[in-house]
Structures are given as structure tokens and as C-alpha cells.
Amino acid sequence: MEGLNDDCVCNILEFLPLVEQIKMARLAPRFEELLCLIVWRKPRYRKVSVSDSMLEPLSKEDYIYFFELTSPAMEELYIWNVHKKAFDSYLGRHLMRPELSFYLRRDYSNLRELCIADENMNNSMISTIAKSCRQLRSLSVSSAYITGKYLTGLSNLETLVAPECSVELPLLTELLEQVHLKHLDLTSNRYPVEATILQTEGSKRLERLGLSDAEDYGFPLADSLPQLNTLVVSYHKVSTQEQLAMLETTRTRVEQASRKYPKRLQSILCNVVDVEVALEKIAGLQKRPPRDNPKFNELLKIMYFLSNPQAGDKKSP
């Protein structure tokens, strides 16, 4: 292969499985350079999941070698169940995969989207991400140890998905004011976040929002956030009487408020049919008659789809 030009060598390397590509990279500096600069810059290698089937045959050494060489070019990275892969049991380590700290130490200068599903994530790890992922646009994490500290270091962040975290209210205010978020999901956050979101000027940039402590099924949020086009509210362990009472206060709020919000509302999806029908009626979108004996459950998730609020306001008299 020494007599072949770079294009021919790259075409040959592309046909090889990843295990063989790594063997070639270790064989000669030229092959490593061509793989790093051309072959591994293709979309297939810029979007990586640790559960990807192409990584399964790799030894731990080859796995680490691949990540060390390709991480600067990665654009999307999904890290799942690292603890289960790195540890076999309390008796000893599973030698096939590295621990979570290995991924956090890499150079991700081109990374745009990062998803880490690991309950051991904490604030110091967020600080590390902020330093190594300067171009990050989307971050998804879920851990009770994340309080919102260091998130403002991700200055280019547009999407934050942080369910079941413990984002503190002062840090949430700081985040909304300093980072131009468009999408925010704080479902099942340890602290109630609705009041903080309503009071923070930076919240008006939000286009998609998810939370679990919205009053009146989220109508105040939809009324107050002008750019919002998708709102997801969820409730856990809500009794039938509590739901009926909230439906009544929501009905009163809509009757007393301006008509802009009902006009913006395009559709509702809900996992409890009777609540969905009631909300359609309240918002003027009723499509089905309510049943005589409505039934509720303790888990409630509602998704509202709204039209462009600015366009809707222009049409308003």
C-alpha cells in the first residue's frame, strides 16, 4: 500500500471494520494520520454512542485509543450506563471499558451535543465539561447531585435537559439570565421552579419548556413566555380531587384573562383522556364530549403545542 496515493488508501481503509482500522493505525503513522484526518471525520464517527455496535468488538486498549484520537472531531456523544460497563460487580472491575472520568478528560473542541445518563454525575463534572466542550449546544444529564453550579460556563448552550436534578433557584436565575437557552427541561426537579421561571427575564427566550410544578396546568407559563411553542407539564401522585380543583381554577383563569393564549394553542396531548377533553373545552379546542363519570390517575403528563406567538399577536384585534 506504500505505492498508493492517499485517496486510494482511504478508500481501502473505509471498507475495513473498526477493529482492523485501529490495527492499521497502529501499524504506521501514515495510516493513523489518514484515519484521523479523513476516514474518522466522516459523519459515522462524529456521532458516537458508547453502546454503538461498532465499538463492541474493541478491546479496552483499542477503545481508549479510538476515543483519544477521535474525540476532538466528535460532534455528538451519548454516554449510557458507564458504571455497569466499567464494573462487573463489587468483587472487581470489568476490564473491557473505562470509567466515566475517562470520557470527561477528553478534548471535545467540536462537540455540539452531549448526553450522559449516569446518576453519579456531579457539579465538578459539569465544571470539567464546561472547560472541554466550549462549543456545546445541547446537554442532557440526570442526577440529584447536579445543582446548577458551573452551568453558566457553557456559554453557547441552547438546550438543557436536566430531569430529576437538584437545580437551585438562585443558580437557575443566573443560568437563564446569562445563557441564551431555548429549550429547558427541569421535570421532577427537587425544587419548585415555576415561580423563578416566571420572574426571570431570560425565560422569555424559551421556545420549549418542561417542568413538574406548573400551576393551573401551565396556563400562566404559556401566557407569560412569548416565544414558547411547546410546553410539557407533568404531575405525580395527584389525587382526583386535586385535579378537579386545578381544572376549575384553570377555567376561571382563562375566562378572566385575554384571549391570546387560547388563540395560540394549537393542540393538546395528554395521557389522561378526561383531563385532555376538559383542557380542550377550557381552551376552546373541544373535539370530544366529556364522559359522565370522568376517571383520573396519579400520573399526568400534558403537552401543549402553540403557534408562533408573534404571528398570533399580529392577528389579534
Coordinates of C-alpha atoms in Angstrom, one line a residue:
M1 CA 0.0 0.0 0.0
E2 CA 3.0 2.3 0.2
G3 CA 2.8 3.0 -3.5
L4 CA -0.9 4.0 -3.4
N5 CA -1.9 7.7 -3.1
D6 CA -3.8 8.9 -0.1
D7 CA -7.3 8.7 -1.8
C8 CA -6.8 5.0 -2.6
V9 CA -5.6 4.2 0.9
C10 CA -8.6 6.0 2.5
N11 CA -11.0 4.1 0.2
I12 CA -9.4 0.8 1.3
L13 CA -9.4 1.8 5.0
E14 CA -13.1 2.7 4.8
F15 CA -14.1 -0.9 3.9
L16 CA -12.4 -2.3 7.0
P17 CA -14.2 -2.8 10.3
L18 CA -13.2 -0.5 13.1
V19 CA -11.0 -3.2 14.7
E20 CA -9.0 -3.6 11.6
Q21 CA -8.8 0.2 11.1
I22 CA -7.2 0.5 14.5
K23 CA -4.7 -2.2 13.7
M24 CA -3.7 -0.3 10.6
A25 CA -3.5 3.0 12.6
R26 CA -1.1 1.3 15.0
L27 CA 0.9 -0.2 12.1
A28 CA 2.1 3.1 10.5
P29 CA 1.9 6.8 11.3
R30 CA 0.6 7.5 7.7
F31 CA -2.4 5.2 8.3
E32 CA -3.1 6.8 11.6
E33 CA -3.0 10.3 10.1
L34 CA -5.3 9.3 7.2
L35 CA -7.8 7.7 9.5
C36 CA -7.8 10.7 11.9
L37 CA -7.9 13.4 9.3
I38 CA -10.2 11.8 6.7
V39 CA -11.9 8.5 7.5
W40 CA -12.8 9.1 11.1
R41 CA -14.0 12.6 10.2
K42 CA -17.0 11.2 8.4
P43 CA -20.5 11.5 9.9
R44 CA -20.4 7.9 11.1
Y45 CA -17.6 8.6 13.5
R46 CA -18.6 12.2 14.5
K47 CA -21.8 10.9 16.2
V48 CA -20.9 8.3 18.7
S49 CA -22.7 6.3 21.4
V50 CA -20.8 4.2 23.9
S51 CA -23.4 1.5 23.1
D52 CA -22.8 1.6 19.4
S53 CA -22.4 -1.8 17.8
M54 CA -19.2 -0.8 16.0
L55 CA -17.4 -0.4 19.4
E56 CA -18.4 -3.7 20.9
P57 CA -15.6 -5.8 19.4
L58 CA -12.9 -3.4 20.6
S59 CA -10.6 -4.3 23.5
K60 CA -10.3 -1.8 26.2
E61 CA -6.9 -0.6 24.9
D62 CA -8.3 -0.1 21.3
Y63 CA -11.5 1.5 22.7
I64 CA -9.4 4.1 24.6
Y65 CA -7.1 4.6 21.6
F66 CA -10.1 5.3 19.4
F67 CA -11.6 7.8 21.7
E68 CA -8.3 9.6 22.3
L69 CA -7.8 10.1 18.5
T70 CA -11.4 10.9 17.5
S71 CA -12.8 13.0 20.4
P72 CA -11.6 16.3 19.0
A73 CA -13.7 15.7 15.9
M74 CA -16.8 14.4 17.6
E75 CA -20.0 16.4 17.3
E76 CA -22.5 14.3 19.2
L77 CA -21.7 11.9 22.1
Y78 CA -24.1 9.7 24.1
I79 CA -22.8 8.0 27.3
W80 CA -25.0 5.4 28.8
N81 CA -24.7 3.1 31.8
V82 CA -20.9 3.6 32.2
H83 CA -20.9 2.2 35.7
K84 CA -22.3 -1.2 34.5
K85 CA -19.8 -1.3 31.7
A86 CA -16.8 -0.4 33.8
F87 CA -17.6 -2.6 36.8
D88 CA -18.6 -6.2 36.8
S89 CA -19.6 -6.3 40.5
Y90 CA -18.4 -5.3 43.9
L91 CA -15.8 -8.1 43.5
G92 CA -13.8 -6.3 40.9
R93 CA -13.6 -4.2 37.8
H94 CA -14.8 -5.2 34.4
L95 CA -11.7 -4.6 32.3
M96 CA -13.5 -4.0 29.0
R97 CA -14.5 -0.4 29.4
P98 CA -13.1 2.8 31.2
E99 CA -14.9 4.7 33.9
L100 CA -16.9 7.9 33.5
S101 CA -13.9 10.1 34.3
F102 CA -12.1 8.9 31.2
Y103 CA -14.7 10.5 28.9
L104 CA -14.8 13.7 30.8
R105 CA -11.0 14.2 30.4
R106 CA -11.1 14.2 26.6
D107 CA -10.7 17.2 24.2
Y108 CA -14.2 17.8 22.7
S109 CA -13.5 21.1 21.0
N110 CA -16.1 20.4 18.3
L111 CA -18.7 18.7 20.4
R112 CA -22.2 20.1 19.9
E113 CA -24.4 17.6 21.8
L114 CA -23.6 15.6 24.9
C115 CA -25.9 13.2 26.7
I116 CA -24.7 11.5 29.9
A117 CA -27.1 9.1 31.6
D118 CA -25.3 8.5 34.9
E119 CA -26.7 9.2 38.3
N120 CA -23.2 9.8 39.6
M121 CA -22.8 13.0 37.7
N122 CA -22.0 16.0 39.9
N123 CA -21.1 19.7 39.8
S124 CA -17.4 19.2 39.4
M125 CA -18.0 17.1 36.3
I126 CA -20.1 19.9 34.9
S127 CA -17.2 22.2 35.5
T128 CA -14.9 19.8 33.6
I129 CA -17.4 19.7 30.7
A130 CA -17.6 23.5 30.6
K131 CA -13.8 23.6 30.1
S132 CA -13.5 20.8 27.5
C133 CA -16.8 21.4 25.5
R134 CA -16.6 25.1 24.5
Q135 CA -18.9 24.7 21.5
L136 CA -21.6 22.6 23.3
R137 CA -25.1 23.5 22.2
S138 CA -27.1 20.7 23.9
L139 CA -26.5 19.0 27.3
S140 CA -28.6 16.2 28.8
V141 CA -27.9 15.0 32.3
S142 CA -29.9 13.4 35.1
S143 CA -28.5 13.3 38.6
A144 CA -29.6 14.5 42.1
Y145 CA -26.0 15.8 42.6
I146 CA -26.3 18.5 40.0
T147 CA -27.4 21.8 41.5
G148 CA -26.9 24.1 38.5
K149 CA -23.4 25.2 39.6
Y150 CA -20.9 25.8 36.7
L151 CA -23.7 25.5 34.0
T152 CA -23.2 29.2 33.2
G153 CA -19.7 28.2 31.9
L154 CA -21.4 26.6 28.9
S155 CA -21.9 30.0 27.3
N156 CA -23.1 28.5 23.9
L157 CA -25.7 26.2 25.4
E158 CA -29.2 26.3 23.8
T159 CA -30.7 23.1 25.2
L160 CA -30.5 21.8 28.7
V161 CA -32.3 18.6 29.6
A162 CA -31.9 18.0 33.4
P163 CA -34.7 15.8 34.7
E164 CA -34.6 14.6 38.3
C165 CA -31.8 17.1 39.2
S166 CA -31.5 19.5 42.1
V167 CA -31.1 22.8 40.3
E168 CA -31.2 25.5 43.0
L169 CA -33.3 28.6 42.3
P170 CA -30.6 31.3 42.5
L171 CA -28.5 29.2 40.1
L172 CA -31.4 28.8 37.8
T173 CA -32.0 32.5 37.7
E174 CA -28.3 33.0 36.9
L175 CA -28.4 30.4 34.2
L176 CA -31.5 31.9 32.5
E177 CA -30.0 35.4 32.6
Q178 CA -26.5 34.6 31.4
V179 CA -27.1 31.7 28.9
H180 CA -29.4 32.1 26.0
L181 CA -31.3 28.9 26.4
K182 CA -34.1 28.0 24.0
H183 CA -35.0 24.6 25.3
L184 CA -35.2 23.7 29.0
D185 CA -36.4 20.6 30.8
L186 CA -36.5 20.5 34.6
T187 CA -39.0 17.7 35.0
S188 CA -39.1 16.4 38.6
N189 CA -36.5 18.9 39.8
R190 CA -36.0 18.8 43.5
Y191 CA -37.1 22.5 43.9
P192 CA -40.2 24.1 42.5
V193 CA -39.1 26.2 39.5
E194 CA -42.2 27.7 38.0
A195 CA -42.1 31.0 40.1
T196 CA -38.5 31.5 39.3
I197 CA -39.1 31.0 35.5
L198 CA -42.0 33.4 35.5
Q199 CA -39.9 36.1 37.4
T200 CA -36.8 35.8 35.3
E201 CA -36.4 38.0 32.2
G202 CA -34.2 35.5 30.4
S203 CA -37.1 32.9 30.4
K204 CA -38.8 34.9 27.6
R205 CA -36.3 33.4 25.2
L206 CA -37.5 29.8 25.9
E207 CA -39.2 28.0 23.0
R208 CA -39.7 24.6 24.7
L209 CA -40.1 24.1 28.4
G210 CA -40.8 21.0 30.6
L211 CA -41.4 21.0 34.4
S212 CA -43.5 19.3 37.1
D213 CA -44.7 22.0 39.4
A214 CA -46.8 24.2 37.0
E215 CA -49.9 25.8 38.5
D216 CA -53.2 25.6 36.5
Y217 CA -51.8 23.1 34.1
G218 CA -49.1 25.6 32.8
F219 CA -51.5 28.2 31.5
P220 CA -49.7 31.1 33.4
L221 CA -46.4 30.0 31.8
A222 CA -47.9 29.9 28.3
D223 CA -49.4 33.3 28.9
S224 CA -46.1 34.8 30.1
L225 CA -43.4 33.3 27.8
P226 CA -43.8 34.9 24.3
Q227 CA -41.5 32.6 22.4
L228 CA -42.9 29.3 23.8
N229 CA -44.2 26.9 21.2
T230 CA -44.1 23.6 23.2
L231 CA -44.9 23.2 26.9
V232 CA -44.7 19.9 28.7
V233 CA -46.1 19.7 32.3
S234 CA -46.2 16.6 34.4
Y235 CA -47.6 15.7 37.8
H236 CA -47.0 12.7 40.0
K237 CA -49.3 11.4 42.8
V238 CA -52.0 14.0 42.1
S239 CA -55.4 12.9 43.6
T240 CA -58.7 13.1 41.6
Q241 CA -59.9 16.0 43.8
E242 CA -56.7 18.0 43.3
Q243 CA -57.0 17.6 39.5
L244 CA -60.7 18.6 39.6
A245 CA -59.8 21.7 41.7
M246 CA -56.9 22.6 39.3
L247 CA -59.3 22.3 36.3
E248 CA -61.7 24.7 38.0
T249 CA -59.0 27.3 38.7
T250 CA -57.6 26.9 35.2
R251 CA -61.1 27.5 33.8
T252 CA -61.5 30.7 35.9
R253 CA -58.1 32.0 34.9
V254 CA -58.8 31.6 31.1
E255 CA -62.2 33.2 31.4
Q256 CA -60.7 36.2 33.2
A257 CA -57.6 36.5 31.0
S258 CA -57.1 37.9 27.5
R259 CA -57.9 35.6 24.6
K260 CA -54.3 35.5 23.2
Y261 CA -53.4 32.2 24.9
P262 CA -56.4 30.1 23.6
K263 CA -55.7 31.5 20.1
R264 CA -52.0 30.4 20.3
L265 CA -52.9 26.9 21.4
Q266 CA -52.9 24.5 18.5
S267 CA -53.3 21.1 20.1
I268 CA -53.1 19.2 23.4
L269 CA -51.7 15.7 24.1
C270 CA -52.4 14.2 27.4
N271 CA -52.1 10.7 28.9
V272 CA -55.4 11.1 30.8
V273 CA -58.2 11.5 28.3
D274 CA -60.7 13.2 30.6
V275 CA -58.2 15.9 31.5
E276 CA -57.3 16.4 27.8
V277 CA -61.0 16.8 27.0
A278 CA -61.5 19.3 29.8
L279 CA -58.5 21.3 28.8
E280 CA -59.7 21.3 25.1
K281 CA -63.0 22.7 26.3
I282 CA -61.3 25.4 28.5
A283 CA -59.1 26.5 25.7
G284 CA -61.9 26.5 23.0
L285 CA -60.5 23.4 21.2
Q286 CA -63.1 20.9 22.3
K287 CA -63.3 18.0 19.9
R288 CA -64.9 15.3 22.1
P289 CA -67.7 15.5 24.7
P290 CA -66.6 14.7 28.3
R291 CA -67.8 11.4 29.8
D292 CA -70.4 11.4 32.6
N293 CA -68.0 9.7 35.0
P294 CA -64.5 11.0 34.4
K295 CA -61.6 8.9 35.6
F296 CA -58.2 10.2 36.6
N297 CA -55.0 8.6 37.6
E298 CA -52.0 9.7 39.7
L299 CA -49.5 10.2 36.8
L300 CA -50.4 13.1 34.5
K301 CA -48.4 14.4 31.6
I302 CA -49.6 17.1 29.2
M303 CA -48.0 18.5 26.2
Y304 CA -49.2 21.8 24.6
F305 CA -48.4 22.9 21.1
L306 CA -48.6 26.6 20.4
S307 CA -48.4 28.6 17.3
N308 CA -45.8 31.4 16.8
P309 CA -46.9 33.9 19.4
Q310 CA -45.7 36.9 17.5
A311 CA -47.7 36.0 14.4
G312 CA -50.7 35.3 16.6
D313 CA -50.4 38.7 18.2
K314 CA -50.4 40.4 14.9
K315 CA -53.7 38.8 14.0
S316 CA -55.3 39.8 17.3
P317 CA -57.6 42.8 17.1

